[in-house]
Amino acid sequence: MDRRSFCRGSIAAGLVAAYPGFVGCQKADEPVAAVADKGFDAISLDGMETRIDEAIVRKLSRALEGDLLMADHPQYDAARMLWNGMHDKRPSLIAQCASTGDVRRAVDFARDNNILVAVRGGGHSWPGKSSCDGGLMIDLSRMNSVYVDTFNQRAYAAGGALLNNLDTAAREHGMITTAGVVSHTGVGGYTLGGGFGRLNRKYGLTIDNLKSAEIVTADGMVHRVNEFEEPDLYWAIRGGGGNFGVVTEFEYQLHPFPLEVLSGNLVFPIDQASEILKFYVDWQRKLSDELYVGPAMMTMPEGQGVLVFEILYAGDPKKGEKELAPLMKIGKPLDNNVMVKDYMIMQTQEDALLAHGIRSYAKSGMVKEMDAELARAMVESYQDDPRQAVFTHTCGGAVARVDELATAFPHRNAQTMFVFASFWADPEHDDPCITNTRRWHSDLSAFMGGYYDNIDFDDTDENVGNYGPAYSRLSTIKGVYDPDNLFRLNSNIKPAALA
């Protein structure tokens, strides 16, 4: 007997009454927690309070293959948690979708009832936009499978999969695609924003490897988009963020790749940063596409300030060692663990620093060229605080060879991206950490133009300028697929009629 048949039986009904943990079986008798006064309070799209009839909620719950949770459900608090502990949001409803059909039903419910809607993949939205207060959270975390087609070198990742799911599935078949640097990040928001990773110089951004996608738009329709089918929507989701619907499946191009690569970290004391960075800005201009070298500045927990280079060579290790040799001869490193090792060591090395529940704030900026003046400013702006750090994501190579308007991603000409971030545990540190992060960003703002939508924390009216010449087309496409701006909890693009 399958699970659904069992849940409809009288034995299951008795178990549900005795053990509330049998939440998946509650659809027949009590699909959601009791709703006071035959309805529940919610927040509408325009931010006003509204009330939804109980019968409508129960109808949605019975239609879902997954579960619909409310505030007094035993799993509600666990389900609403996001990666960034700064955000403690309480949606009125959480639709734990189990299929594309569930996503359609949830989207229809939000649209028909004019309810604020957030989409949660991995829950890693730095600004907390994968949840909301008083609205509907569409939770994709149960939709996390990854299927690899070895013959065509493709990976098909469900909308709630994590980067670790994608990396692990591809590695089992000796292949890879560009993925980010924290393995518990969701593929959804990460991909839709562009997708930086340590392989982007070799293989391009993640969106450059996105061959197709299945997406549920605001009208509840399911679209399979690619270069030939609905090419405008395909163009828009490659860099335009979650503005256009809920992606339930991503199809990625895979590339043959060894299990072990030359990779690791080269760590210098901060008092050598001026000399090292002066060398770096000239040396890095001639690097091959295979070599990724990303500098970062931070203070270790014991108080030691450091300049760290993340290094990965996507090719023959012997060639990589030869290309890296000049950097290895500069300065006196505190640590050098660059060696041939499992690629996944690099892919997971920052997971602990950015663990779930950490409080964090970040700002980003795109840098067109690393030069001596910027290197000097980096050293002068350094903040001696173990809660603060500045990271870079090195671009160029394959990223820069894609035409600026070939996708919606607007920063092809950036040589690197800066991420100014702070991490702490005590809420009392919120104000100083946010203030210091903004100050560090401001100190280097003269060298940056535009920002990365996936990371920037603050709501801003500068989104039009950030997308440059792509914005007009994005706004037009938004007007076609989401004219009422249902999907607004993102770096929002106004529909053409509302812009």
Tab-separated table of C-alpha atoms in Angstrom:
chain	number	residue	atom	x	y	z
A	1	MET	CA	0.000	0.000	0.000
A	2	ASP	CA	1.434	3.399	-0.962
A	3	ARG	CA	1.781	6.338	1.404
A	4	ARG	CA	-1.267	8.226	0.107
A	5	SER	CA	-3.540	5.220	0.504
A	6	PHE	CA	-2.237	4.649	4.017
A	7	CYS	CA	-2.854	8.261	4.963
A	8	ARG	CA	-6.474	7.942	3.963
A	9	GLY	CA	-7.031	4.952	6.201
A	10	SER	CA	-8.602	4.904	9.648
A	11	ILE	CA	-5.416	3.565	11.248
A	12	ALA	CA	-3.560	6.622	9.996
A	13	ALA	CA	-6.267	8.917	11.342
A	14	GLY	CA	-5.733	7.464	14.796
A	15	LEU	CA	-1.986	7.899	14.541
A	16	VAL	CA	-2.386	11.515	13.458
A	17	ALA	CA	-4.533	12.239	16.495
A	18	ALA	CA	-2.046	10.583	18.839
A	19	TYR	CA	1.154	11.797	17.165
A	20	PRO	CA	1.044	15.278	15.580
A	21	GLY	CA	4.372	14.556	13.890
A	22	PHE	CA	2.490	12.635	11.188
A	23	VAL	CA	1.994	15.929	9.357
A	24	GLY	CA	1.958	14.438	5.884
A	25	CYS	CA	-1.220	12.533	6.703
A	26	GLN	CA	-3.259	15.480	7.911
A	27	LYS	CA	-4.839	16.303	4.586
A	28	ALA	CA	-7.942	14.157	5.011
A	29	ASP	CA	-9.139	15.435	8.376
A	30	GLU	CA	-7.158	18.540	9.331
A	31	PRO	CA	-5.058	19.835	6.436
A	32	VAL	CA	-3.859	22.948	8.214
A	33	ALA	CA	-3.812	24.216	11.757
A	34	ALA	CA	-7.104	25.601	13.053
A	35	VAL	CA	-7.936	29.028	11.626
A	36	ALA	CA	-9.434	31.438	14.149
A	37	ASP	CA	-12.732	33.068	13.190
A	38	LYS	CA	-12.944	31.007	10.002
A	39	GLY	CA	-10.153	32.927	8.301
A	40	PHE	CA	-6.611	34.178	8.654
A	41	ASP	CA	-4.817	37.490	8.425
A	42	ALA	CA	-2.383	38.140	5.609
A	43	ILE	CA	-0.559	40.951	3.822
A	44	SER	CA	-1.607	41.911	0.327
A	45	LEU	CA	0.702	42.843	-2.534
A	46	ASP	CA	0.258	46.519	-1.752
A	47	GLY	CA	1.230	45.978	1.884
A	48	MET	CA	-2.244	46.249	3.343
A	49	GLU	CA	-3.775	43.802	5.790
A	50	THR	CA	-6.292	41.399	4.319
A	51	ARG	CA	-8.256	38.363	5.439
A	52	ILE	CA	-8.524	35.045	3.643
A	53	ASP	CA	-11.433	32.665	4.166
A	54	GLU	CA	-10.653	29.358	5.822
A	55	ALA	CA	-12.312	27.351	3.067
A	56	ILE	CA	-9.926	28.765	0.468
A	57	VAL	CA	-6.935	27.782	2.570
A	58	ARG	CA	-8.256	24.264	3.078
A	59	LYS	CA	-8.860	23.914	-0.637
A	60	LEU	CA	-5.221	24.763	-1.349
A	61	SER	CA	-4.007	22.390	1.340
A	62	ARG	CA	-5.994	19.461	-0.041
A	63	ALA	CA	-4.763	20.176	-3.566
A	64	LEU	CA	-1.057	20.149	-2.654
A	65	GLU	CA	1.050	17.020	-2.847
A	66	GLY	CA	3.260	18.666	-0.248
A	67	ASP	CA	2.160	20.384	2.958
A	68	LEU	CA	0.683	23.747	3.863
A	69	LEU	CA	1.895	25.106	7.180
A	70	MET	CA	0.560	27.838	9.447
A	71	ALA	CA	2.020	29.447	12.552
A	72	ASP	CA	0.873	26.830	15.070
A	73	HIS	CA	2.023	23.865	12.984
A	74	PRO	CA	4.810	21.910	14.743
A	75	GLN	CA	7.089	22.266	11.711
A	76	TYR	CA	6.350	25.913	10.995
A	77	ASP	CA	9.328	27.442	12.815
A	78	ALA	CA	11.805	25.058	11.220
A	79	ALA	CA	10.308	25.653	7.775
A	80	ARG	CA	10.412	29.443	7.962
A	81	MET	CA	14.082	29.639	8.990
A	82	LEU	CA	16.478	31.295	6.570
A	83	TRP	CA	20.239	31.031	6.282
A	84	ASN	CA	20.851	34.595	7.470
A	85	GLY	CA	19.967	34.853	11.161
A	86	MET	CA	19.362	38.596	10.702
A	87	HIS	CA	15.917	37.753	9.347
A	88	ASP	CA	13.126	36.427	11.560
A	89	LYS	CA	10.131	36.600	9.242
A	90	ARG	CA	6.753	34.966	9.793
A	91	PRO	CA	4.782	34.185	6.640
A	92	SER	CA	1.087	33.475	7.183
A	93	LEU	CA	1.368	30.356	5.040
A	94	ILE	CA	4.224	28.130	3.898
A	95	ALA	CA	3.526	25.932	0.886
A	96	GLN	CA	6.067	23.110	0.968
A	97	CYS	CA	5.822	22.200	-2.693
A	98	ALA	CA	6.574	18.688	-3.866
A	99	SER	CA	6.100	19.191	-7.621
A	100	THR	CA	5.694	21.724	-10.393
A	101	GLY	CA	1.947	21.236	-10.012
A	102	ASP	CA	2.208	22.335	-6.384
A	103	VAL	CA	4.072	25.465	-7.441
A	104	ARG	CA	1.315	26.258	-9.932
A	105	ARG	CA	-1.334	25.883	-7.243
A	106	ALA	CA	0.593	28.088	-4.826
A	107	VAL	CA	1.144	30.788	-7.455
A	108	ASP	CA	-2.537	30.693	-8.414
A	109	PHE	CA	-3.498	31.044	-4.748
A	110	ALA	CA	-1.228	34.045	-4.203
A	111	ARG	CA	-2.378	35.780	-7.387
A	112	ASP	CA	-6.098	35.116	-6.942
A	113	ASN	CA	-6.014	36.306	-3.319
A	114	ASN	CA	-3.633	39.228	-3.935
A	115	ILE	CA	-1.203	37.953	-1.261
A	116	LEU	CA	2.441	38.927	-0.930
A	117	VAL	CA	4.557	35.999	-2.109
A	118	ALA	CA	8.172	34.977	-1.472
A	119	VAL	CA	10.036	32.098	-3.104
A	120	ARG	CA	12.451	30.029	-1.039
A	121	GLY	CA	14.963	27.739	-2.703
A	122	GLY	CA	17.983	27.317	-0.449
A	123	GLY	CA	16.925	30.239	1.764
A	124	HIS	CA	20.268	31.960	1.144
A	125	SER	CA	18.954	35.344	0.052
A	126	TRP	CA	21.367	37.672	1.850
A	127	PRO	CA	18.691	40.393	2.232
A	128	GLY	CA	16.112	37.813	3.410
A	129	LYS	CA	13.817	38.140	0.407
A	130	SER	CA	13.107	34.397	0.275
A	131	SER	CA	10.571	34.942	3.050
A	132	CYS	CA	8.109	37.619	4.124
A	133	ASP	CA	5.914	38.690	7.008
A	134	GLY	CA	2.245	37.893	6.551
A	135	GLY	CA	2.437	36.527	3.028
A	136	LEU	CA	2.839	33.153	1.342
A	137	MET	CA	6.237	31.469	1.213
A	138	ILE	CA	6.566	29.079	-1.718
A	139	ASP	CA	9.116	26.641	-0.323
A	140	LEU	CA	10.955	24.517	-2.911
A	141	SER	CA	13.269	22.727	-0.480
A	142	ARG	CA	11.580	19.348	-1.061
A	143	MET	CA	12.219	19.672	-4.797
A	144	ASN	CA	15.956	19.069	-4.578
A	145	SER	CA	16.768	16.236	-6.976
A	146	VAL	CA	19.520	16.403	-9.602
A	147	TYR	CA	19.577	14.077	-12.617
A	148	VAL	CA	22.649	13.771	-14.823
A	149	ASP	CA	22.415	12.845	-18.506
A	150	THR	CA	25.928	11.582	-19.171
A	151	PHE	CA	25.448	11.119	-22.917
A	152	ASN	CA	24.450	14.750	-23.532
A	153	GLN	CA	26.538	16.098	-20.630
A	154	ARG	CA	23.606	17.769	-18.931
A	155	ALA	CA	22.419	18.131	-15.345
A	156	TYR	CA	18.750	18.692	-14.531
A	157	ALA	CA	18.388	20.298	-11.099
A	158	ALA	CA	15.041	20.846	-9.417
A	159	GLY	CA	14.336	24.376	-8.220
A	160	GLY	CA	15.071	23.624	-4.560
A	161	ALA	CA	18.376	21.823	-5.092
A	162	LEU	CA	21.512	23.111	-3.404
A	163	LEU	CA	24.849	23.725	-5.106
A	164	ASN	CA	26.246	20.724	-3.254
A	165	ASN	CA	23.523	18.558	-4.826
A	166	LEU	CA	24.550	19.812	-8.259
A	167	ASP	CA	28.299	19.487	-7.700
A	168	THR	CA	28.035	16.036	-6.133
A	169	ALA	CA	25.785	14.612	-8.850
A	170	ALA	CA	28.043	15.939	-11.611
A	171	ARG	CA	31.240	14.761	-9.908
A	172	GLU	CA	29.933	11.202	-9.744
A	173	HIS	CA	30.156	11.204	-13.545
A	174	GLY	CA	33.459	13.058	-13.867
A	175	MET	CA	31.853	16.340	-14.902
A	176	ILE	CA	31.199	19.802	-13.504
A	177	THR	CA	29.652	23.180	-14.240
A	178	THR	CA	30.267	26.610	-12.736
A	179	ALA	CA	28.830	26.737	-9.222
A	180	GLY	CA	29.258	29.094	-6.286
A	181	VAL	CA	31.559	29.017	-3.277
A	182	VAL	CA	29.170	28.004	-0.459
A	183	SER	CA	27.751	24.541	-1.025
A	184	HIS	CA	24.505	25.004	0.942
A	185	THR	CA	23.396	27.848	-1.358
A	186	GLY	CA	20.302	27.106	-3.462
A	187	VAL	CA	20.748	26.767	-7.217
A	188	GLY	CA	17.681	28.925	-7.899
A	189	GLY	CA	18.492	32.433	-6.719
A	190	TYR	CA	22.189	31.838	-7.350
A	191	THR	CA	21.645	30.947	-11.012
A	192	LEU	CA	19.011	33.541	-11.808
A	193	GLY	CA	21.299	36.346	-10.618
A	194	GLY	CA	24.189	35.282	-12.853
A	195	GLY	CA	26.250	32.739	-10.952
A	196	PHE	CA	29.885	33.479	-10.031
A	197	GLY	CA	32.211	30.596	-9.174
A	198	ARG	CA	35.832	29.504	-9.267
A	199	LEU	CA	35.334	28.016	-12.733
A	200	ASN	CA	33.744	31.041	-14.387
A	201	ARG	CA	36.940	32.122	-16.145
A	202	LYS	CA	37.091	28.698	-17.787
A	203	TYR	CA	33.410	27.897	-18.381
A	204	GLY	CA	31.627	31.221	-17.977
A	205	LEU	CA	28.999	32.232	-15.461
A	206	THR	CA	26.413	29.688	-14.407
A	207	ILE	CA	23.860	31.372	-16.683
A	208	ASP	CA	26.243	30.810	-19.599
A	209	ASN	CA	25.832	27.098	-18.889
A	210	LEU	CA	22.050	27.236	-18.465
A	211	LYS	CA	20.606	25.510	-21.527
A	212	SER	CA	16.933	25.577	-20.555
A	213	ALA	CA	14.579	26.001	-17.635
A	214	GLU	CA	11.061	25.108	-16.573
A	215	ILE	CA	9.330	28.111	-15.038
A	216	VAL	CA	5.904	28.818	-13.555
A	217	THR	CA	4.885	32.379	-14.364
A	218	ALA	CA	2.446	34.644	-12.529
A	219	ASP	CA	-0.533	33.353	-14.525
A	220	GLY	CA	0.146	29.820	-13.256
A	221	MET	CA	1.324	28.568	-16.646
A	222	VAL	CA	4.345	26.284	-17.026
A	223	HIS	CA	6.919	27.246	-19.657
A	224	ARG	CA	9.949	25.355	-20.951
A	225	VAL	CA	12.294	28.089	-22.134
A	226	ASN	CA	15.493	27.860	-24.122
A	227	GLU	CA	17.236	29.490	-27.054
A	228	PHE	CA	14.370	28.574	-29.385
A	229	GLU	CA	11.301	28.355	-27.142
A	230	GLU	CA	10.235	31.673	-25.612
A	231	PRO	CA	13.713	33.134	-26.116
A	232	ASP	CA	12.811	36.472	-24.491
A	233	LEU	CA	11.939	34.809	-21.187
A	234	TYR	CA	15.038	32.598	-21.488
A	235	TRP	CA	17.140	35.735	-21.973
A	236	ALA	CA	15.536	37.486	-18.994
A	237	ILE	CA	16.028	34.735	-16.416
A	238	ARG	CA	19.743	34.633	-17.170
A	239	GLY	CA	20.657	37.528	-14.913
A	240	GLY	CA	17.256	39.106	-14.250
A	241	GLY	CA	16.741	37.308	-10.954
A	242	GLY	CA	13.461	35.896	-9.695
A	243	ASN	CA	11.364	38.607	-11.326
A	244	PHE	CA	9.696	36.420	-13.912
A	245	GLY	CA	8.381	33.378	-12.065
A	246	VAL	CA	9.340	30.307	-10.087
A	247	VAL	CA	11.906	28.108	-11.821
A	248	THR	CA	11.171	24.471	-11.026
A	249	GLU	CA	13.975	22.933	-13.099
A	250	PHE	CA	17.325	24.096	-14.468
A	251	GLU	CA	19.168	22.330	-17.289
A	252	TYR	CA	22.922	22.912	-17.080
A	253	GLN	CA	25.732	22.178	-19.520
A	254	LEU	CA	28.342	19.934	-17.894
A	255	HIS	CA	32.043	19.698	-18.707
A	256	PRO	CA	34.451	16.790	-18.209
A	257	PHE	CA	36.539	17.599	-15.159
A	258	PRO	CA	39.016	15.695	-12.967
A	259	LEU	CA	38.127	14.774	-9.410
A	260	GLU	CA	41.319	16.397	-8.139
A	261	VAL	CA	42.683	19.785	-9.178
A	262	LEU	CA	45.483	22.124	-8.186
A	263	SER	CA	43.771	24.304	-5.592
A	264	GLY	CA	44.027	25.824	-2.138
A	265	ASN	CA	44.785	29.023	-0.250
A	266	LEU	CA	47.874	31.183	-0.099
A	267	VAL	CA	47.869	33.285	3.083
A	268	PHE	CA	50.043	36.339	3.803
A	269	PRO	CA	50.189	38.565	6.896
A	270	ILE	CA	48.388	41.843	6.337
A	271	ASP	CA	51.603	43.864	6.671
A	272	GLN	CA	52.761	42.325	3.361
A	273	ALA	CA	49.498	43.199	1.575
A	274	SER	CA	50.828	46.348	-0.083
A	275	GLU	CA	53.755	44.526	-1.716
A	276	ILE	CA	51.717	41.473	-2.681
A	277	LEU	CA	48.762	43.351	-4.161
A	278	LYS	CA	51.067	45.685	-6.104
A	279	PHE	CA	52.539	42.584	-7.761
A	280	TYR	CA	49.136	40.939	-8.186
A	281	VAL	CA	47.433	43.719	-10.159
A	282	ASP	CA	50.034	43.493	-12.942
A	283	TRP	CA	50.499	39.713	-12.869
A	284	GLN	CA	46.827	38.786	-12.982
A	285	ARG	CA	46.211	40.592	-16.290
A	286	LYS	CA	48.067	37.848	-18.186
A	287	LEU	CA	46.568	34.788	-16.510
A	288	SER	CA	45.042	31.973	-18.519
A	289	ASP	CA	41.346	31.131	-18.379
A	290	GLU	CA	42.221	28.011	-16.399
A	291	LEU	CA	43.644	29.956	-13.450
A	292	TYR	CA	41.368	31.524	-10.859
A	293	VAL	CA	43.065	33.669	-8.205
A	294	GLY	CA	40.775	35.641	-5.906
A	295	PRO	CA	42.198	37.855	-3.135
A	296	ALA	CA	40.421	38.462	0.176
A	297	MET	CA	41.255	40.512	3.263
A	298	MET	CA	40.134	39.558	6.755
A	299	THR	CA	41.141	39.218	10.390
A	300	MET	CA	41.517	35.763	11.876
A	301	PRO	CA	39.691	34.969	15.149
A	302	GLU	CA	42.940	35.242	17.106
A	303	GLY	CA	43.477	38.773	15.742
A	304	GLN	CA	45.943	38.162	12.886
A	305	GLY	CA	45.137	40.264	9.812
A	306	VAL	CA	45.644	38.354	6.553
A	307	LEU	CA	45.566	38.668	2.803
A	308	VAL	CA	44.290	35.377	1.346
A	309	PHE	CA	44.375	34.197	-2.257
A	310	GLU	CA	41.878	31.498	-3.229
A	311	ILE	CA	43.487	29.552	-6.057
A	312	LEU	CA	42.133	26.965	-8.473
A	313	TYR	CA	43.672	25.783	-11.711
A	314	ALA	CA	41.177	24.070	-14.054
A	315	GLY	CA	43.716	22.139	-16.107
A	316	ASP	CA	46.957	20.186	-16.018
A	317	PRO	CA	48.416	20.741	-12.510
A	318	LYS	CA	51.970	20.963	-13.876
A	319	LYS	CA	50.971	23.847	-16.135
A	320	GLY	CA	49.182	25.422	-13.205
A	321	GLU	CA	52.262	25.223	-10.991
A	322	LYS	CA	54.314	26.907	-13.695
A	323	GLU	CA	51.783	29.719	-14.096
A	324	LEU	CA	51.518	30.208	-10.340
A	325	ALA	CA	55.266	30.216	-9.746
A	326	PRO	CA	55.731	34.024	-9.817
A	327	LEU	CA	53.090	34.529	-7.113
A	328	MET	CA	54.655	31.811	-4.994
A	329	LYS	CA	57.964	33.658	-4.997
A	330	ILE	CA	56.556	36.907	-3.613
A	331	GLY	CA	56.549	37.617	0.119
A	332	LYS	CA	56.641	35.216	3.052
A	333	PRO	CA	53.326	33.388	3.407
A	334	LEU	CA	51.885	32.290	6.720
A	335	ASP	CA	50.336	29.285	4.999
A	336	ASN	CA	50.373	27.661	1.590
A	337	ASN	CA	48.087	24.668	1.114
A	338	VAL	CA	47.907	24.893	-2.680
A	339	MET	CA	48.235	21.330	-3.938
A	340	VAL	CA	46.436	18.744	-6.026
A	341	LYS	CA	43.364	17.719	-4.051
A	342	ASP	CA	39.676	16.976	-4.296
A	343	TYR	CA	37.818	19.834	-5.975
A	344	MET	CA	35.074	19.617	-3.345
A	345	ILE	CA	37.493	20.694	-0.602
A	346	MET	CA	37.539	24.171	-2.122
A	347	GLN	CA	33.818	24.054	-2.829
A	348	THR	CA	32.985	23.465	0.828
A	349	GLN	CA	35.757	25.324	2.667
A	350	GLU	CA	33.590	28.370	3.397
A	351	ASP	CA	30.515	26.433	4.528
A	352	ALA	CA	31.398	26.730	8.219
A	353	LEU	CA	32.133	30.459	8.083
A	354	LEU	CA	28.756	31.010	6.461
A	355	ALA	CA	26.867	28.406	8.477
A	356	HIS	CA	23.096	28.524	8.839
A	357	GLY	CA	21.960	30.921	11.547
A	358	ILE	CA	24.931	33.276	11.348
A	359	ARG	CA	23.946	36.929	11.296
A	360	SER	CA	25.362	38.590	8.219
A	361	TYR	CA	25.274	41.768	6.183
A	362	ALA	CA	26.875	42.372	2.803
A	363	LYS	CA	27.328	44.900	0.050
A	364	SER	CA	28.871	44.318	-3.357
A	365	GLY	CA	30.495	46.290	-6.141
A	366	MET	CA	31.741	45.566	-9.644
A	367	VAL	CA	35.310	46.583	-10.512
A	368	LYS	CA	36.199	47.182	-14.150
A	369	GLU	CA	39.950	47.031	-13.588
A	370	MET	CA	42.254	46.083	-10.743
A	371	ASP	CA	45.071	48.643	-10.724
A	372	ALA	CA	47.777	49.976	-8.421
A	373	GLU	CA	45.560	52.769	-7.084
A	374	LEU	CA	42.851	50.292	-6.098
A	375	ALA	CA	45.435	48.004	-4.498
A	376	ARG	CA	46.676	50.886	-2.394
A	377	ALA	CA	43.129	51.835	-1.397
A	378	MET	CA	42.406	48.228	-0.396
A	379	VAL	CA	45.295	48.282	2.045
A	380	GLU	CA	44.383	51.706	3.422
A	381	SER	CA	40.723	50.769	3.930
A	382	TYR	CA	41.407	47.456	5.676
A	383	GLN	CA	39.384	47.027	8.882
A	384	ASP	CA	41.062	45.151	11.711
A	385	ASP	CA	37.958	43.332	12.959
A	386	PRO	CA	37.398	39.544	12.909
A	387	ARG	CA	33.744	40.162	12.096
A	388	GLN	CA	34.571	41.959	8.826
A	389	ALA	CA	35.993	40.761	5.524
A	390	VAL	CA	36.224	41.709	1.878
A	391	PHE	CA	36.143	38.942	-0.733
A	392	THR	CA	36.541	39.076	-4.496
A	393	HIS	CA	35.105	36.973	-7.300
A	394	THR	CA	37.499	37.085	-10.234
A	395	CYS	CA	35.884	37.433	-13.653
A	396	GLY	CA	37.364	37.951	-17.099
A	397	GLY	CA	38.152	34.993	-19.329
A	398	ALA	CA	35.032	33.258	-20.615
A	399	VAL	CA	32.779	35.660	-18.687
A	400	ALA	CA	34.003	38.661	-20.663
A	401	ARG	CA	33.783	36.957	-24.065
A	402	VAL	CA	29.987	36.793	-23.950
A	403	ASP	CA	28.368	39.841	-25.508
A	404	GLU	CA	27.111	42.346	-22.936
A	405	LEU	CA	23.489	42.022	-24.085
A	406	ALA	CA	23.491	38.305	-24.913
A	407	THR	CA	22.020	37.672	-21.462
A	408	ALA	CA	20.370	39.944	-18.899
A	409	PHE	CA	23.481	39.934	-16.694
A	410	PRO	CA	24.782	43.506	-16.900
A	411	HIS	CA	28.423	43.349	-15.763
A	412	ARG	CA	30.372	41.381	-18.377
A	413	ASN	CA	33.112	43.989	-18.495
A	414	ALA	CA	33.944	43.746	-14.780
A	415	GLN	CA	37.341	42.285	-14.022
A	416	THR	CA	36.300	41.340	-10.510
A	417	MET	CA	33.503	41.718	-7.981
A	418	PHE	CA	34.036	42.898	-4.420
A	419	VAL	CA	31.886	41.576	-1.586
A	420	PHE	CA	32.089	43.451	1.712
A	421	ALA	CA	30.623	41.218	4.400
A	422	SER	CA	30.323	40.888	8.132
A	423	PHE	CA	29.452	37.833	10.221
A	424	TRP	CA	28.469	37.738	13.879
A	425	ALA	CA	26.234	35.891	16.341
A	426	ASP	CA	25.082	38.454	18.915
A	427	PRO	CA	22.166	40.720	17.860
A	428	GLU	CA	23.793	43.515	19.858
A	429	HIS	CA	26.480	43.629	17.170
A	430	ASP	CA	23.985	44.342	14.378
A	431	ASP	CA	24.432	48.111	14.209
A	432	PRO	CA	28.247	48.288	14.419
A	433	CYS	CA	28.711	45.445	11.928
A	434	ILE	CA	26.324	46.965	9.409
A	435	THR	CA	27.865	50.405	9.856
A	436	ASN	CA	31.417	49.111	9.422
A	437	THR	CA	30.507	47.081	6.336
A	438	ARG	CA	28.942	50.129	4.721
A	439	ARG	CA	31.995	52.193	5.609
A	440	TRP	CA	34.394	49.701	3.998
A	441	HIS	CA	32.213	49.607	0.896
A	442	SER	CA	32.090	53.420	0.827
A	443	ASP	CA	35.881	53.675	1.148
A	444	LEU	CA	36.291	51.790	-2.144
A	445	SER	CA	33.132	52.990	-3.894
A	446	ALA	CA	35.096	55.236	-6.267
A	447	PHE	CA	36.547	52.104	-7.892
A	448	MET	CA	33.219	50.311	-8.344
A	449	GLY	CA	30.280	50.654	-10.694
A	450	GLY	CA	27.075	48.696	-10.205
A	451	TYR	CA	26.473	45.777	-7.886
A	452	TYR	CA	25.531	42.094	-7.877
A	453	ASP	CA	21.798	41.665	-7.312
A	454	ASN	CA	22.197	38.359	-5.467
A	455	ILE	CA	24.274	39.928	-2.717
A	456	ASP	CA	23.413	43.567	-2.184
A	457	PHE	CA	21.411	43.913	1.003
A	458	ASP	CA	19.800	47.327	0.795
A	459	ASP	CA	16.668	48.151	-1.146
A	460	THR	CA	17.639	50.657	-3.778
A	461	ASP	CA	16.129	52.719	-6.567
A	462	GLU	CA	19.295	52.244	-8.599
A	463	ASN	CA	18.189	48.970	-10.195
A	464	VAL	CA	17.392	50.704	-13.478
A	465	GLY	CA	20.940	51.978	-13.741
A	466	ASN	CA	22.459	48.737	-12.515
A	467	TYR	CA	21.013	46.858	-15.497
A	468	GLY	CA	22.060	49.573	-17.934
A	469	PRO	CA	20.783	49.064	-21.491
A	470	ALA	CA	19.229	45.708	-20.531
A	471	TYR	CA	16.662	47.265	-18.203
A	472	SER	CA	14.197	48.423	-20.843
A	473	ARG	CA	13.956	44.951	-22.357
A	474	LEU	CA	13.701	43.362	-18.910
A	475	SER	CA	10.868	45.711	-17.987
A	476	THR	CA	9.013	44.883	-21.184
A	477	ILE	CA	9.355	41.135	-20.601
A	478	LYS	CA	8.292	41.587	-16.983
A	479	GLY	CA	5.158	43.341	-18.256
A	480	VAL	CA	4.332	40.335	-20.429
A	481	TYR	CA	4.860	37.592	-17.846
A	482	ASP	CA	4.190	39.377	-14.548
A	483	PRO	CA	2.205	42.558	-15.311
A	484	ASP	CA	0.991	42.962	-11.705
A	485	ASN	CA	4.467	42.429	-10.210
A	486	LEU	CA	3.460	39.360	-8.195
A	487	PHE	CA	7.148	38.410	-7.935
A	488	ARG	CA	8.421	41.564	-6.283
A	489	LEU	CA	10.520	40.260	-3.389
A	490	ASN	CA	13.790	40.435	-5.290
A	491	SER	CA	15.965	43.075	-6.865
A	492	ASN	CA	12.785	44.212	-8.498
A	493	ILE	CA	12.221	45.101	-12.115
A	494	LYS	CA	8.998	47.044	-12.575
A	495	PRO	CA	6.659	45.791	-15.309
A	496	ALA	CA	6.675	48.117	-18.298
A	497	ALA	CA	3.131	49.332	-17.601
A	498	LEU	CA	4.058	50.166	-13.984
A	499	ALA	CA	7.556	51.498	-14.544
